[in-house]
């Protein structure tokens, strides 16, 4: 396989790219503890998109883990494989906690956070490039985000555990559009209170 694209995504910024089936995307957490929010759409039909519900239900049915990791197959709302996790140095990738938004920030952290940049805004900016919008925002993946379930059932965002240079690799199982928000959150520890750049390398034929 040869390198098709190799970019650094600045802290807080959005990114998107098409992957052809068989191509591999490596997302590198350059400085550690950086949450990377991601959405996936079928390149052939954007109405087919990532489904956290189908992905987790299938993982549970096959005895899989709550966290995404090597071997996890990310399914669409049509139940079809979109990408498979084929490499991972971290072990904690969440798909339950959703993306941060200005609205949720005000509820969680106070009204003064209303105008802080958030993943939902990154996604909307990137979706607009493809003629998509709010109705196309669905539950996402949070790579490198550590969201354990407490014994009382609560989800909590804990300190990230990814190391500098840690990465996750995704192999496309269909032609897909990948949307990414390099999470700008500074009100909880998902980015170590310090958003940092990531690197994205696409390889294939
Ligand atoms: Zn975020």
Short mmCIF file of C-alpha atoms and ligand atoms in Angstrom, two decimals:
data_model
loop_
_atom_site.label_atom_id
_atom_site.label_comp_id
_atom_site.label_asym_id
_atom_site.label_seq_id
_atom_site.Cartn_x
_atom_site.Cartn_y
_atom_site.Cartn_z
CA UNK A 1 0.00 0.00 0.00
CA UNK A 2 1.19 3.53 -0.70
CA UNK A 3 0.42 6.76 1.12
CA UNK A 4 -2.40 8.67 -0.57
CA UNK A 5 -2.76 11.50 1.91
CA UNK A 6 -0.87 12.63 5.01
CA UNK A 7 -2.12 15.70 6.86
CA UNK A 8 -1.94 17.27 10.29
CA UNK A 9 -5.33 18.47 11.52
CA UNK A 10 -4.85 21.47 13.82
CA UNK A 11 -6.25 21.51 17.33
CA UNK A 12 -10.04 22.20 17.37
CA UNK A 13 -10.39 21.84 13.57
CA UNK A 14 -12.67 19.70 11.38
CA UNK A 15 -11.53 17.34 8.61
CA UNK A 16 -13.13 15.08 6.04
CA UNK A 17 -12.03 12.65 3.33
CA UNK A 18 -13.36 9.88 1.12
CA UNK A 19 -11.97 6.37 1.57
CA UNK A 20 -12.33 3.76 -1.15
CA UNK A 21 -13.08 0.21 -0.05
CA UNK A 22 -9.84 -1.41 1.08
CA UNK A 23 -8.05 1.84 1.90
CA UNK A 24 -6.82 2.37 5.46
CA UNK A 25 -7.00 5.54 7.55
CA UNK A 26 -4.59 5.90 10.45
CA UNK A 27 -5.57 8.55 13.02
CA UNK A 28 -2.61 9.50 15.20
CA UNK A 29 -2.98 11.18 18.59
CA UNK A 30 0.28 13.13 18.27
CA UNK A 31 0.55 14.57 21.77
CA UNK A 32 -1.78 12.19 23.72
CA UNK A 33 -5.20 12.46 25.36
CA UNK A 34 -6.95 13.96 22.32
CA UNK A 35 -10.55 12.92 21.62
CA UNK A 36 -11.32 12.53 17.91
CA UNK A 37 -15.03 12.55 17.04
CA UNK A 38 -15.93 10.74 13.81
CA UNK A 39 -18.92 10.10 11.55
CA UNK A 40 -19.16 7.85 8.48
CA UNK A 41 -21.42 8.06 5.41
CA UNK A 42 -21.70 5.75 2.43
CA UNK A 43 -20.11 7.59 -0.50
CA UNK A 44 -22.71 6.07 -2.80
CA UNK A 45 -25.68 7.24 -0.74
CA UNK A 46 -25.22 9.65 2.17
CA UNK A 47 -28.53 8.49 3.70
CA UNK A 48 -26.70 5.31 4.65
CA UNK A 49 -24.55 6.34 7.62
CA UNK A 50 -22.85 5.12 10.76
CA UNK A 51 -25.15 3.60 13.37
CA UNK A 52 -23.82 3.41 16.92
CA UNK A 53 -26.93 1.42 17.88
CA UNK A 54 -26.46 -1.28 15.22
CA UNK A 55 -22.72 -1.41 15.91
CA UNK A 56 -23.11 -1.92 19.66
CA UNK A 57 -26.02 -4.37 19.30
CA UNK A 58 -23.98 -6.52 16.90
CA UNK A 59 -20.91 -6.32 19.16
CA UNK A 60 -22.98 -7.39 22.17
CA UNK A 61 -24.59 -10.26 20.25
CA UNK A 62 -21.17 -11.60 19.31
CA UNK A 63 -19.77 -11.28 22.83
CA UNK A 64 -17.84 -8.18 21.90
CA UNK A 65 -16.72 -5.30 24.06
CA UNK A 66 -18.40 -2.07 25.09
CA UNK A 67 -15.38 -0.17 23.79
CA UNK A 68 -14.37 -0.18 20.14
CA UNK A 69 -11.02 -1.83 19.40
CA UNK A 70 -9.25 -4.13 16.96
CA UNK A 71 -11.83 -6.28 15.21
CA UNK A 72 -14.73 -3.91 15.85
CA UNK A 73 -16.89 -3.58 12.74
CA UNK A 74 -18.64 -0.24 12.45
CA UNK A 75 -22.06 -0.82 10.90
CA UNK A 76 -24.39 1.45 8.95
CA UNK A 77 -28.09 2.03 9.58
CA UNK A 78 -28.58 -0.64 6.86
CA UNK A 79 -26.59 -3.10 8.98
CA UNK A 80 -23.69 -3.18 6.53
CA UNK A 81 -20.00 -2.96 7.49
CA UNK A 82 -18.60 0.52 6.82
CA UNK A 83 -15.14 0.29 8.38
CA UNK A 84 -13.25 -2.22 10.52
CA UNK A 85 -10.78 -1.29 13.25
CA UNK A 86 -7.58 -3.06 12.14
CA UNK A 87 -5.00 -1.36 14.36
CA UNK A 88 -5.13 0.22 17.79
CA UNK A 89 -2.61 1.22 20.46
CA UNK A 90 -5.14 2.68 22.89
CA UNK A 91 -7.97 0.25 23.70
CA UNK A 92 -10.52 2.90 24.67
CA UNK A 93 -12.73 4.22 21.89
CA UNK A 94 -16.23 5.27 22.87
CA UNK A 95 -19.42 5.32 20.81
CA UNK A 96 -21.94 6.12 23.54
CA UNK A 97 -21.18 9.61 24.80
CA UNK A 98 -21.95 11.59 21.63
CA UNK A 99 -20.32 14.81 20.46
CA UNK A 100 -19.96 18.00 22.46
CA UNK A 101 -22.17 20.89 21.46
CA UNK A 102 -22.70 24.47 22.57
CA UNK A 103 -26.08 23.39 23.93
CA UNK A 104 -24.79 20.48 26.01
CA UNK A 105 -21.88 22.63 27.21
CA UNK A 106 -24.32 25.15 28.71
CA UNK A 107 -26.20 22.37 30.52
CA UNK A 108 -23.07 20.66 31.83
CA UNK A 109 -20.70 23.53 32.43
CA UNK A 110 -22.73 26.74 32.66
CA UNK A 111 -24.14 29.43 30.41
CA UNK A 112 -20.78 31.18 30.07
CA UNK A 113 -19.61 28.29 27.82
CA UNK A 114 -22.36 29.06 25.25
CA UNK A 115 -19.93 30.53 22.73
CA UNK A 116 -17.12 28.01 23.04
CA UNK A 117 -16.37 26.02 19.91
CA UNK A 118 -17.74 22.45 19.90
CA UNK A 119 -17.67 19.25 17.84
CA UNK A 120 -21.24 19.69 16.63
CA UNK A 121 -20.21 22.98 14.99
CA UNK A 122 -17.19 21.29 13.39
CA UNK A 123 -19.43 18.55 12.01
CA UNK A 124 -21.93 21.07 10.61
CA UNK A 125 -19.17 23.02 8.87
CA UNK A 126 -17.84 19.85 7.27
CA UNK A 127 -21.28 18.40 6.42
CA UNK A 128 -22.10 21.64 4.58
CA UNK A 129 -19.36 20.88 2.03
CA UNK A 130 -21.38 17.85 0.89
CA UNK A 131 -24.84 19.38 0.92
CA UNK A 132 -25.62 17.80 4.29
CA UNK A 133 -26.81 19.46 7.49
CA UNK A 134 -28.33 19.09 10.94
CA UNK A 135 -30.65 16.25 9.98
CA UNK A 136 -27.62 14.21 8.96
CA UNK A 137 -25.92 14.43 12.36
CA UNK A 138 -26.15 11.06 14.09
CA UNK A 139 -24.50 9.42 17.09
CA UNK A 140 -20.75 9.34 16.50
CA UNK A 141 -17.56 7.55 17.46
CA UNK A 142 -15.15 9.16 19.95
CA UNK A 143 -11.72 7.76 19.21
CA UNK A 144 -9.28 7.97 22.14
CA UNK A 145 -12.09 9.05 24.50
CA UNK A 146 -12.24 7.22 27.81
CA UNK A 147 -15.87 6.91 28.95
CA UNK A 148 -16.16 4.20 31.60
CA UNK A 149 -19.49 3.04 33.03
CA UNK A 150 -19.58 3.42 36.81
CA UNK A 151 -21.10 0.65 38.99
CA UNK A 152 -24.22 2.82 39.39
CA UNK A 153 -24.65 2.92 35.60
CA UNK A 154 -23.40 6.47 35.04
CA UNK A 155 -21.21 7.31 32.07
CA UNK A 156 -18.28 9.53 32.97
CA UNK A 157 -15.65 11.19 30.81
CA UNK A 158 -12.31 10.33 32.40
CA UNK A 159 -8.75 11.30 31.59
CA UNK A 160 -7.72 9.95 28.20
CA UNK A 161 -5.29 7.05 28.27
CA UNK A 162 -3.76 7.38 24.81
CA UNK A 163 0.00 7.90 24.64
CA UNK A 164 1.80 10.42 22.41
CA UNK A 165 1.87 8.93 18.90
CA UNK A 166 -0.88 6.45 19.71
CA UNK A 167 -3.06 5.54 16.77
CA UNK A 168 -6.15 3.76 15.54
CA UNK A 169 -6.42 2.29 12.02
CA UNK A 170 -9.64 1.91 10.07
CA UNK A 171 -10.06 -0.18 6.92
CA UNK A 172 -12.91 0.89 4.65
CA UNK A 173 -15.33 -1.94 3.85
CA UNK A 174 -17.25 0.24 1.39
CA UNK A 175 -16.53 3.60 -0.22
CA UNK A 176 -17.08 5.99 2.68
CA UNK A 177 -17.01 9.67 3.54
CA UNK A 178 -15.27 10.14 6.91
CA UNK A 179 -16.00 13.28 8.92
CA UNK A 180 -13.81 14.19 11.86
CA UNK A 181 -13.90 16.82 14.56
CA UNK A 182 -10.64 17.24 16.43
CA UNK A 183 -12.50 17.90 19.67
CA UNK A 184 -12.12 21.46 21.05
CA UNK A 185 -13.63 20.68 24.48
CA UNK A 186 -11.81 22.29 27.42
CA UNK A 187 -14.42 21.84 30.16
CA UNK A 188 -13.85 18.13 30.83
CA UNK A 189 -10.75 15.89 30.69
CA UNK A 190 -11.46 14.27 27.27
CA UNK A 191 -8.60 16.32 25.79
CA UNK A 192 -6.56 16.70 28.97
CA UNK A 193 -8.02 20.27 29.08
CA UNK A 194 -5.66 21.08 26.20
CA UNK A 195 -6.80 20.35 22.60
CA UNK A 196 -3.87 19.30 20.39
CA UNK A 197 -3.23 18.45 16.70
CA UNK A 198 -3.76 15.00 15.19
CA UNK A 199 -2.29 13.41 12.06
CA UNK A 200 -4.31 11.47 9.51
CA UNK A 201 -2.65 9.16 6.99
CA UNK A 202 -4.64 7.41 4.25
CA UNK A 203 -2.98 4.43 2.58
CA UNK A 204 -4.04 2.09 -0.20
CA UNK A 205 -4.05 1.54 -3.90
ZN1 LIG B 1 -16.01 17.51 21.31
#
